[in-house]
CSV table of C-alpha atoms and ligand atoms in Angstrom, one decimal:
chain,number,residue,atom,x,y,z
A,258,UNK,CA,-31.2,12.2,-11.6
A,259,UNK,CA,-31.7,15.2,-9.8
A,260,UNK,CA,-28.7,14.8,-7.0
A,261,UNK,CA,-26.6,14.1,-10.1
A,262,UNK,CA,-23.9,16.9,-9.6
A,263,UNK,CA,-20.5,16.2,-10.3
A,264,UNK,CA,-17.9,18.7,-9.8
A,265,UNK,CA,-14.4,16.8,-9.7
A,266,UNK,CA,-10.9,16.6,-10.7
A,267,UNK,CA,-9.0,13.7,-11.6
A,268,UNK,CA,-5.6,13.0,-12.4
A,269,UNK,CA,-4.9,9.2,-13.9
A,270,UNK,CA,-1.7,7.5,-13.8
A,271,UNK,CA,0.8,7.3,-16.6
A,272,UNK,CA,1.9,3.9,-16.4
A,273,UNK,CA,1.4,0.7,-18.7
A,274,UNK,CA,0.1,-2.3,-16.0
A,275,UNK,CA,0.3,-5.9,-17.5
A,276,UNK,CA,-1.3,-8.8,-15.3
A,277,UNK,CA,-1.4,-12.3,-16.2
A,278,UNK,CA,-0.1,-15.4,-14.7
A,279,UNK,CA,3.6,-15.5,-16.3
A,280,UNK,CA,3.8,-11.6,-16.8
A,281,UNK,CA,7.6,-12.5,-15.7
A,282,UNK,CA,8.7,-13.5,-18.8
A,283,UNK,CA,7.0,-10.2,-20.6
A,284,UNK,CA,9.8,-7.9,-18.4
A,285,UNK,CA,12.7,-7.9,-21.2
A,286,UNK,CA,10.3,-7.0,-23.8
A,287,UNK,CA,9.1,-4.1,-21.2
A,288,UNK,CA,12.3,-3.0,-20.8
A,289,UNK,CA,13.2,-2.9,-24.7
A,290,UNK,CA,10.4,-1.6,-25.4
A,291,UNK,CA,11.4,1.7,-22.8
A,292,UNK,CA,14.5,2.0,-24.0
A,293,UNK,CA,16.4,0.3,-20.9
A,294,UNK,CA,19.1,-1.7,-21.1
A,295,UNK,CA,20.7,-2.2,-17.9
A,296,UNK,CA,18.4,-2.9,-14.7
A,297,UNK,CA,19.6,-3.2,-11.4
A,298,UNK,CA,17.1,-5.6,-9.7
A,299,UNK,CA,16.0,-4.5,-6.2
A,300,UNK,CA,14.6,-6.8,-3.8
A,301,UNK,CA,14.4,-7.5,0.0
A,302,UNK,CA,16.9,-9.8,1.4
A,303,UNK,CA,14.1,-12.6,1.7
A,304,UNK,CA,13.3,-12.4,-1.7
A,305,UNK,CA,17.0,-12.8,-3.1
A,306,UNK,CA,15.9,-16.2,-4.7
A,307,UNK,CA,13.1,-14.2,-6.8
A,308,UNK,CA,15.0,-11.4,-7.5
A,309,UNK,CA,17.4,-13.4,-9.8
A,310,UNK,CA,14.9,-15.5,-11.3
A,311,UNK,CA,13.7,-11.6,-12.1
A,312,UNK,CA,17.4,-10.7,-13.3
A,313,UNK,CA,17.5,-14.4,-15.3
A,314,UNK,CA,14.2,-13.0,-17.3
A,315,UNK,CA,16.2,-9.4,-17.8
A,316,UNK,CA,18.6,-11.7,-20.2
A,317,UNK,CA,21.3,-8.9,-21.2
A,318,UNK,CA,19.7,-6.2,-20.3
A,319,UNK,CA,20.0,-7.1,-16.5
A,320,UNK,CA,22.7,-4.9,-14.4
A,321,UNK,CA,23.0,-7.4,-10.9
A,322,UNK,CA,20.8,-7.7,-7.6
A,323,UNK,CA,20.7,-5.6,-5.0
A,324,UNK,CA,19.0,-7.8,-2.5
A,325,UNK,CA,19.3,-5.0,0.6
A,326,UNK,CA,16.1,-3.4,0.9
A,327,UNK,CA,14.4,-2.8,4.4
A,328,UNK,CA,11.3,-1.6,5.9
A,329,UNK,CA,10.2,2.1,5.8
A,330,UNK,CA,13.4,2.4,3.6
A,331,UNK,CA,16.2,3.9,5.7
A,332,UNK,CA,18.3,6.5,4.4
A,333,UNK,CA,21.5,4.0,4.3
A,334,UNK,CA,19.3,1.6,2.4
A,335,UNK,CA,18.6,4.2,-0.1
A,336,UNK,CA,22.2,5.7,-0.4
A,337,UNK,CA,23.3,2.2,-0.7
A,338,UNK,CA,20.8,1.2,-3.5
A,339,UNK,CA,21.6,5.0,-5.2
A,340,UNK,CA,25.1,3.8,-5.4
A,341,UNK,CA,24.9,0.6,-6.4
A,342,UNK,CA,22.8,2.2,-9.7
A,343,UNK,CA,25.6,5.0,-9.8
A,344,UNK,CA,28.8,1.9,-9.5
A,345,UNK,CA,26.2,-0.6,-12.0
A,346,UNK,CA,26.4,2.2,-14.8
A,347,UNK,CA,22.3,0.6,-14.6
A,348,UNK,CA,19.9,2.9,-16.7
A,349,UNK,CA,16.8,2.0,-14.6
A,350,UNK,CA,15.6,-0.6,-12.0
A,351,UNK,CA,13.2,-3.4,-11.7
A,352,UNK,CA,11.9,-3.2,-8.0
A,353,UNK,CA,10.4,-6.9,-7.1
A,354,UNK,CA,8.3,-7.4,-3.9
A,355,UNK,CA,6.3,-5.7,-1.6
A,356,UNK,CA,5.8,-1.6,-0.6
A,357,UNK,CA,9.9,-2.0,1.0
A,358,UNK,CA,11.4,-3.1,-2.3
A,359,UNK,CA,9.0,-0.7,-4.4
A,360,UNK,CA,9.9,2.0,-1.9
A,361,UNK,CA,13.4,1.6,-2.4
A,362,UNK,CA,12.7,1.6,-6.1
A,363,UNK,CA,11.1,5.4,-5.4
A,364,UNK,CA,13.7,6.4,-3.4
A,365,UNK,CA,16.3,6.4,-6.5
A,366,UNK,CA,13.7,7.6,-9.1
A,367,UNK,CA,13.2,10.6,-6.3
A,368,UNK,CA,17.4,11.3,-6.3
A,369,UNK,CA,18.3,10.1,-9.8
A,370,UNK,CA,15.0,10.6,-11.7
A,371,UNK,CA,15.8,6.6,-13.3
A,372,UNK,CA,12.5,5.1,-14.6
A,373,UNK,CA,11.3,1.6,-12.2
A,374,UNK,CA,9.5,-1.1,-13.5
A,375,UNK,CA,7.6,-3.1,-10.7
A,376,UNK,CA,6.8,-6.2,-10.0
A,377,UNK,CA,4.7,-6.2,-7.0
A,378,UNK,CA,4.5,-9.4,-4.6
A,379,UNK,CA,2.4,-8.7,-1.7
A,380,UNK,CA,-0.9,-6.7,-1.8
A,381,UNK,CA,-0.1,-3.0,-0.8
A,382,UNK,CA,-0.5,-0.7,-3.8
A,383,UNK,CA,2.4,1.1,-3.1
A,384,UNK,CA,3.3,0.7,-6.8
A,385,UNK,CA,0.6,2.7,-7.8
A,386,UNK,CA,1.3,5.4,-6.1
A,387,UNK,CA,3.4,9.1,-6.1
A,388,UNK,CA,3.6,8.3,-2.4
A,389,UNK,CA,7.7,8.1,-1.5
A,390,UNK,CA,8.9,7.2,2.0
A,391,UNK,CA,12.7,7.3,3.7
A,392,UNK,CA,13.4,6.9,7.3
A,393,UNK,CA,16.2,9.0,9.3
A,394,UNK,CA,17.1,9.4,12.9
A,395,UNK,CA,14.3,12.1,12.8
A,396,UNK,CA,11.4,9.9,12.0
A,397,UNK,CA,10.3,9.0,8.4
A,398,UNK,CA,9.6,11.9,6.0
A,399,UNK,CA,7.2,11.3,2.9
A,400,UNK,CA,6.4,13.3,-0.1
A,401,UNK,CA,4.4,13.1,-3.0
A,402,UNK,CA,6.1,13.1,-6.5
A,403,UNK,CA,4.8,11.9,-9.9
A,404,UNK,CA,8.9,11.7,-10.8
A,405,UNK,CA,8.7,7.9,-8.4
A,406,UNK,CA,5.8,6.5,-10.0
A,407,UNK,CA,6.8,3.2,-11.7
A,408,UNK,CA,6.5,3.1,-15.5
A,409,UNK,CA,5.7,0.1,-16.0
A,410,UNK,CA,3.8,-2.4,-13.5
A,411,UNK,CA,4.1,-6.0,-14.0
A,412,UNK,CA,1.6,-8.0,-11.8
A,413,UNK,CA,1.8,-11.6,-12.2
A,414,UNK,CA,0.2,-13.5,-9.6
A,415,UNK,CA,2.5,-16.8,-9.4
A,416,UNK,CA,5.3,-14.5,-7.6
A,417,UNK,CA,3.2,-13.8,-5.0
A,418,UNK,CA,2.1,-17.8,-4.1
A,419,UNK,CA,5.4,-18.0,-1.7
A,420,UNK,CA,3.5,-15.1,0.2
A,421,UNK,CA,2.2,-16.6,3.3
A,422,UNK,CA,-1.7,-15.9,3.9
A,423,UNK,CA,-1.1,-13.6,6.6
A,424,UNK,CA,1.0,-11.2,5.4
A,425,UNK,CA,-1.1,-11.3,2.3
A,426,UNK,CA,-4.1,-10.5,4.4
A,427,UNK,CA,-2.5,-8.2,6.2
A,428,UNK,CA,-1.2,-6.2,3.4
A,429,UNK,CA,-4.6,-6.5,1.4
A,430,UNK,CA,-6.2,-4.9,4.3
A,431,UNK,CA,-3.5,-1.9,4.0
A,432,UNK,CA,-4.9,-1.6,0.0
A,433,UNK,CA,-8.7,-1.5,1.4
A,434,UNK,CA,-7.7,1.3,3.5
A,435,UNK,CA,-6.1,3.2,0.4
A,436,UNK,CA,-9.5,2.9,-0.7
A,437,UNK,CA,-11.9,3.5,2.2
A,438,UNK,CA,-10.0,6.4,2.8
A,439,UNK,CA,-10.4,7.5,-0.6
A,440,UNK,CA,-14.0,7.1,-0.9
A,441,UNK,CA,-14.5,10.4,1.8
A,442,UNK,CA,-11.5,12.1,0.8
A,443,UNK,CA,-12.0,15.5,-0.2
A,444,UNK,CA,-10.3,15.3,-3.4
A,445,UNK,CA,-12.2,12.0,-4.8
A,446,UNK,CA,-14.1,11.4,-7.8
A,447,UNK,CA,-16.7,9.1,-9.4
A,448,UNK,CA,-13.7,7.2,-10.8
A,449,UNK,CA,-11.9,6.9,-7.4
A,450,UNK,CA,-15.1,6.2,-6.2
A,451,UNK,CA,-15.7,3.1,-8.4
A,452,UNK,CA,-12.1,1.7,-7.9
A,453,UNK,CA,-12.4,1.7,-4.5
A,454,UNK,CA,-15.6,-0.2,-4.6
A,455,UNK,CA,-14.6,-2.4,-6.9
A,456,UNK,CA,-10.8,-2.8,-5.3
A,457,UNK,CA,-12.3,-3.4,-1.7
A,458,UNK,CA,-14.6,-6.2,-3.1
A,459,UNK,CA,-12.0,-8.2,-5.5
A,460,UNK,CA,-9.6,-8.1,-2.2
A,461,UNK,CA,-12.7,-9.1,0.1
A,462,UNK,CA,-13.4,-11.7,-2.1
A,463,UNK,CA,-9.7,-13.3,-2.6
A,464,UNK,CA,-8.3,-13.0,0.4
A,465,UNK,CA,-9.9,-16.2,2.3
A,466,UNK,CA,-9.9,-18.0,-1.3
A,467,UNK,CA,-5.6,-16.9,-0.8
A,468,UNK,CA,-5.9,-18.1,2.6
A,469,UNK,CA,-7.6,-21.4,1.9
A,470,UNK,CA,-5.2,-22.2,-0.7
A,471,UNK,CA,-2.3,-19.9,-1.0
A,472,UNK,CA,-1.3,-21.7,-4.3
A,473,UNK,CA,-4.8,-20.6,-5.4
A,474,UNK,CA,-3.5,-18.5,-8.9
A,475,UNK,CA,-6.5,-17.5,-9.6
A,476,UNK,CA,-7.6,-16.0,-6.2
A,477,UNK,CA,-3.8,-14.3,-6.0
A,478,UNK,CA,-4.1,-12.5,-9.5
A,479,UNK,CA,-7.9,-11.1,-8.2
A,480,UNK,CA,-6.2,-9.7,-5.2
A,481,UNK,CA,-3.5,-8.2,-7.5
A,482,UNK,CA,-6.5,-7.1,-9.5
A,483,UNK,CA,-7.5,-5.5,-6.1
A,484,UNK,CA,-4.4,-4.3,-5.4
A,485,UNK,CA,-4.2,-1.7,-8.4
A,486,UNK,CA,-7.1,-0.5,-8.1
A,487,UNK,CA,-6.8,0.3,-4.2
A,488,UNK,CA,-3.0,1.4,-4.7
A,489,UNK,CA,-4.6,3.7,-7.5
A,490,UNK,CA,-7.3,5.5,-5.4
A,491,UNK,CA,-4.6,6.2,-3.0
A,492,UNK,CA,-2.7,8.0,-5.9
A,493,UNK,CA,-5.9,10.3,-6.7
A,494,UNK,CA,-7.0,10.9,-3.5
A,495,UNK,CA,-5.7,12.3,-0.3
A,496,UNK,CA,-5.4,10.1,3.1
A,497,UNK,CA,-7.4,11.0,6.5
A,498,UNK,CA,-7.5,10.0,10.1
A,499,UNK,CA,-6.8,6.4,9.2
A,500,UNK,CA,-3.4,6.6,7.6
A,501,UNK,CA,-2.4,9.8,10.0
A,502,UNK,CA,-2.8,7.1,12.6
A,503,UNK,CA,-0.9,4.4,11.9
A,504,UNK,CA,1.7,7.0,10.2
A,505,UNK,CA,2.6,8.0,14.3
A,506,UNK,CA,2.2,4.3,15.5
A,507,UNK,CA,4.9,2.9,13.2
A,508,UNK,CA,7.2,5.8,13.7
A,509,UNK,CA,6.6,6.3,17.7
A,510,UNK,CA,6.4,3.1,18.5
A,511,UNK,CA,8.0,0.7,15.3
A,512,UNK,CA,5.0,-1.4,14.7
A,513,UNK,CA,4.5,-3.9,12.2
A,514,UNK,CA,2.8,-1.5,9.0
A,515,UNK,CA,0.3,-3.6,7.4
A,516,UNK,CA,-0.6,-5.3,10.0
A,517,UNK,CA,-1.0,-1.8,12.2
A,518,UNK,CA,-3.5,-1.2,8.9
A,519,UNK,CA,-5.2,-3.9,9.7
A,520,UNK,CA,-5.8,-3.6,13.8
A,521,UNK,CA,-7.0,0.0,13.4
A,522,UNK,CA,-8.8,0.4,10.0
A,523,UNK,CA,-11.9,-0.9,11.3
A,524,UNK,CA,-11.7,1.8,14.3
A,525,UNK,CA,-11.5,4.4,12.4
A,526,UNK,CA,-14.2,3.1,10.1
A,527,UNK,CA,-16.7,3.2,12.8
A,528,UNK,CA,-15.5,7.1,14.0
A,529,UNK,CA,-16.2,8.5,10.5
A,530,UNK,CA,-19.4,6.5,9.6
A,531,UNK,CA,-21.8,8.9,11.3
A,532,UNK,CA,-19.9,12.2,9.0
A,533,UNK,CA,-19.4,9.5,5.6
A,534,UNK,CA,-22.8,7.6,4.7
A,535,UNK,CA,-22.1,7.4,1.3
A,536,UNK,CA,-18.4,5.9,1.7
A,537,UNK,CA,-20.6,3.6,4.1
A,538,UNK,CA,-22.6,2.4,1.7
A,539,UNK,CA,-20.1,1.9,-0.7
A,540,UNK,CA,-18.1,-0.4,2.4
A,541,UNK,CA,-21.8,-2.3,2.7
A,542,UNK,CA,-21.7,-3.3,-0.8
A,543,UNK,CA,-17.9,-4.2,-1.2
A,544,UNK,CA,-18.0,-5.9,1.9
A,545,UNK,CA,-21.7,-7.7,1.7
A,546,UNK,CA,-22.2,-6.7,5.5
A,547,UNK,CA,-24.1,-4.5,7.3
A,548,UNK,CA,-20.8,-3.9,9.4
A,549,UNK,CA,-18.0,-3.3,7.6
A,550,UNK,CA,-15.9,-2.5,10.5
A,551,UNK,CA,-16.9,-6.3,11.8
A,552,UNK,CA,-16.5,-7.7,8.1
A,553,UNK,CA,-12.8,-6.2,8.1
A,554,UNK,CA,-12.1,-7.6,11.7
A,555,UNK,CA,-13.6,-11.0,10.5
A,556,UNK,CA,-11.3,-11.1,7.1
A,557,UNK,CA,-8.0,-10.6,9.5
A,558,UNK,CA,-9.3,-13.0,11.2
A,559,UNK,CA,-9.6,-15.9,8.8
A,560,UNK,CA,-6.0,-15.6,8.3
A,561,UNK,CA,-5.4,-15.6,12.3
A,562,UNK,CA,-3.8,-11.8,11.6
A,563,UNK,CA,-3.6,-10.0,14.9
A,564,UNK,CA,-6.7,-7.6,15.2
A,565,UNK,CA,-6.1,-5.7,18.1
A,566,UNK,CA,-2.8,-3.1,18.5
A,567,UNK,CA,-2.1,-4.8,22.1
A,568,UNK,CA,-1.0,-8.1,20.2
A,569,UNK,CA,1.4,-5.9,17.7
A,570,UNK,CA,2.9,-4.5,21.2
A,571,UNK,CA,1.4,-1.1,22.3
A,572,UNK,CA,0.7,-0.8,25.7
A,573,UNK,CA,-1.9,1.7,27.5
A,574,UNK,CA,1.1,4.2,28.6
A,575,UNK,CA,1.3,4.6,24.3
A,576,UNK,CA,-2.0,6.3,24.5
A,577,UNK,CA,-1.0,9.8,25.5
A,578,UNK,CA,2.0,10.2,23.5
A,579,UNK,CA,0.5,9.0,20.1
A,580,UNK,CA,-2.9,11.1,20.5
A,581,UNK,CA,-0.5,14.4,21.1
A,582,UNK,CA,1.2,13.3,18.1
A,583,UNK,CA,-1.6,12.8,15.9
A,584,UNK,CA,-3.4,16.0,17.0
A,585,UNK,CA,0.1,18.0,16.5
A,586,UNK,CA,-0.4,17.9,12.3
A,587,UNK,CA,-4.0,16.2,11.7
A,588,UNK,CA,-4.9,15.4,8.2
A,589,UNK,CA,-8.0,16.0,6.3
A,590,UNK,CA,-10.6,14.2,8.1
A,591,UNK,CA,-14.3,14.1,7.5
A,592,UNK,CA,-15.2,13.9,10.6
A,593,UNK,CA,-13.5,16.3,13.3
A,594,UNK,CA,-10.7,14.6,15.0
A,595,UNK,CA,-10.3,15.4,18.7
A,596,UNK,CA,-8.5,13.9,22.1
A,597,UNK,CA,-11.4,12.0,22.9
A,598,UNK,CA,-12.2,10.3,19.1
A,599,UNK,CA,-8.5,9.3,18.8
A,600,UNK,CA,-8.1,8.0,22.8
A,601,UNK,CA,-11.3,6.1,21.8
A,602,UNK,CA,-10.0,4.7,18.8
A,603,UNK,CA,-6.9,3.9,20.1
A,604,UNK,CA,-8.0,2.1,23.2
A,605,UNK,CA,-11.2,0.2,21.2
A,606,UNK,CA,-8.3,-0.7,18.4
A,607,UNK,CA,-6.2,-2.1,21.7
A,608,UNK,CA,-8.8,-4.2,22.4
A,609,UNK,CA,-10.0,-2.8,25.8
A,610,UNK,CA,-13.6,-2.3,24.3
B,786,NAD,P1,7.1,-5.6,2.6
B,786,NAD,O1,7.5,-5.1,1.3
B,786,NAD,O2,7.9,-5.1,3.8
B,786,NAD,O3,7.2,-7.2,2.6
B,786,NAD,C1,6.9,-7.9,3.8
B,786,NAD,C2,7.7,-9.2,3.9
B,786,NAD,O4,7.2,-10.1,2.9
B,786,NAD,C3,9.2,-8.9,3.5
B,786,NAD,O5,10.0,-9.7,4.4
B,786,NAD,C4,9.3,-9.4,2.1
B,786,NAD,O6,10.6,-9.9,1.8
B,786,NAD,C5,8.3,-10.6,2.1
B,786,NAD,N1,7.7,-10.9,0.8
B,786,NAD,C6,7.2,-10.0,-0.1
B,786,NAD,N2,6.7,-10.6,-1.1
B,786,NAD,C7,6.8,-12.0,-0.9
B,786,NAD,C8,6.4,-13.2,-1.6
B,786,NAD,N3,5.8,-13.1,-2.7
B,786,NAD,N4,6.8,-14.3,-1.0
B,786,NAD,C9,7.4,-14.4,0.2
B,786,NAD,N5,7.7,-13.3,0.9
B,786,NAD,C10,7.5,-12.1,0.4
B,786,NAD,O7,5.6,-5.4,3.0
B,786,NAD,P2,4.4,-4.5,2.4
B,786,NAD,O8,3.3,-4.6,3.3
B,786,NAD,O9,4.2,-4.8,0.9
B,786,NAD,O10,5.1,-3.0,2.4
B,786,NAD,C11,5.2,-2.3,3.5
B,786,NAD,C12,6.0,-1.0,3.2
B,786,NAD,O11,5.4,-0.4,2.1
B,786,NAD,C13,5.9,0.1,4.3
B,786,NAD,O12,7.2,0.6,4.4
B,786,NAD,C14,4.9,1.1,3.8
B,786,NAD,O13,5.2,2.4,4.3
B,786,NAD,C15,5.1,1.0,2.4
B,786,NAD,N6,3.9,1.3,1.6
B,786,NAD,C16,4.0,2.4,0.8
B,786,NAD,C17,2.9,2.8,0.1
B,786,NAD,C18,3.0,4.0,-0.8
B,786,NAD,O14,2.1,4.4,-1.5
B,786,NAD,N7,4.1,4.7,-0.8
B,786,NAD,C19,1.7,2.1,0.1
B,786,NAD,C20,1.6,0.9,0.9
B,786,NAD,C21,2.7,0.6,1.7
């Protein structure tokens, strides 16, 4: 008991979550029950089919589809989404699908302050977070905003069994890094701390039983169950090294983003173990490995995910550019980040070590 010393502060999210196989057909009564009465549905193009089984269960109170959302949500996607609400007369939208859908979902809460309900169907957390993104010619800015958080979250895992098991992996392994990154963020707390834990191991666990059998229900609603709890850590608690990263990959260089999470999160892992034994520990025990870098590299690789950045397409000339950029506007970072650690990273995460 003596080490026994907290000193924290936490701020918990606002939102009702529902989870249960079927959750679907609980999204009219969520929208009655906030007062909404015309939803425009948002979805990616890919997921048009899903979205109007989504606007089918809206009954009445549906506005349309808007099936146009796109990665890293571009600035014409979002004008095009903010009018559609505006020319839809909708009071609110229902953002279906992955962190591109629920991005676009923030990025008319941000301009138009509508409430979102979202139904997430890949892994990322995204839904759980303040955490808005929009891309223009400049790069892609991103903010923090409690006005984007969804108010409602609706996770029911038989939307997500069409999600093949490597983008599921792939974008489980971007939630793990919301929570390995929170566990030495400056701004945690014993209840960050015990999400992450807990979100790292239901994803560690799921993901091969997802992979095995993607029409596994069960395993898809634990890594949902993962999901939220990763997704909320990365709400709480600020991001370091990792996510600055793979920030300046996608923008310099247009990588793939939860699969960029997934090459590099177990480099990084390894720079900051010596300056973060405790998030270490932590990773041990979610993981059940000694390694967690090597556990991480070995869950990608049950679901034949690439695991080195030379697979998603950088090349050694990259290496220069992106460590300027990443040493231009460093974030919080346990350990100290310098030339040499991020070169090292990048070239071990290329796969020349
Ligand atoms: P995504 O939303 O881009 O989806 C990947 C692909 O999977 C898309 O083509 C989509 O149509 C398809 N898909 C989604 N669900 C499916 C399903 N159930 N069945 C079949 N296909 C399905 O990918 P993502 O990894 O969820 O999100 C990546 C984006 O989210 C990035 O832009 C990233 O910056 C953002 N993100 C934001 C946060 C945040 O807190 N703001 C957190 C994580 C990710």
């Amino acid at each position: 008991m003596a080490s026994w010393n907290p000193e924290f502060t936490h701020e918990g999210l606002p939102m009702r979550v529902r989870m249960r196989p079927g959750a679907l057909a609980d999204l009219a009564g969520e929208a009655e029950s906030l007062g909404l009465n015309r939803m425009l549905v948002l979805s990616t193009p890919g997921q048009e089919e899903t979205a109007r089984a989504v606007s089918n269960a809206l009954g009445e109170r549906t506005a349309g589809v808007h099936p146009h959302a796109a990665a890293h949500v571009p600035t014409t996607s979002a004008d095009a989404a903010n009018a559609a609400v505006r020319a839809t007369g909708a009071d609110g939208c229902v953002a279906i699908g992955g962190g591109s859908a629920i991005g676009l979902g923030k990025a008319v809460a941000l301009r138009q302050r509508l409430p979102v309900i979202a139904v997430p169907t890949t892994y990322a957390g995204s839904e759980m977070t303040p955490v808005w993104g929009i891309t223009d010619e400049d790069g892609k800015h991103t903010g923090r905003d409690q006005g984007v958080l969804p108010t409602s979250v609706l996770y029911d895992p038989e939307l997500t069994t069409t999600l093949p098991p490597r983008t599921s992996t792939v974008s489980g392994i971007n939630a793990i890094a919301h929570a390995a990154e929170a566990l030495y963020a400056p701004n945690s707390s014993p209840l960050t701390a015990l999400m992450a834990e807990e979100g790292v191991r239901a994803l560690a666990e799921a993901l091969p039983a997802v992979t095995a059998d993607p029409s596994d229900t069960a395993a898809r609603g634990r890594a949902q169950y993962g999901a939220w709890l990763c997704g909320s850590c990365l709400a709480t608690a600020t991001m370091g090294l990792h996510h600055k990263l793979c920030h300046v990959l996608g923008g310099m260089l247009d990588l793939p983003h939860a699969a960029t999470h997934a090459t590099v999160l177990p480099h990084v892992l390894a720079y900051n173990t010596p300056a973060t034994p405790h998030a270490h520990t932590a990773l041990r025990r979610a993981l059940g490995s000694d390694n967690p870098a090597s556990a991480l590299r070995a869950l990608a690789s049950t679901a034949s995910a690439p695991t080195t950045l030379a697979e998603l397409g950088m090349t050694p000339a990259d290496i220069e550019p992106v460590t300027e950029r990443v040493l231009a506007a460093p974030y919080t970072n346990p350990r100290p980040v310098t030339a040499e650690g991020v070169r090292g990273i990048l070239r071990s995460a290329m796969g020349e070590s």
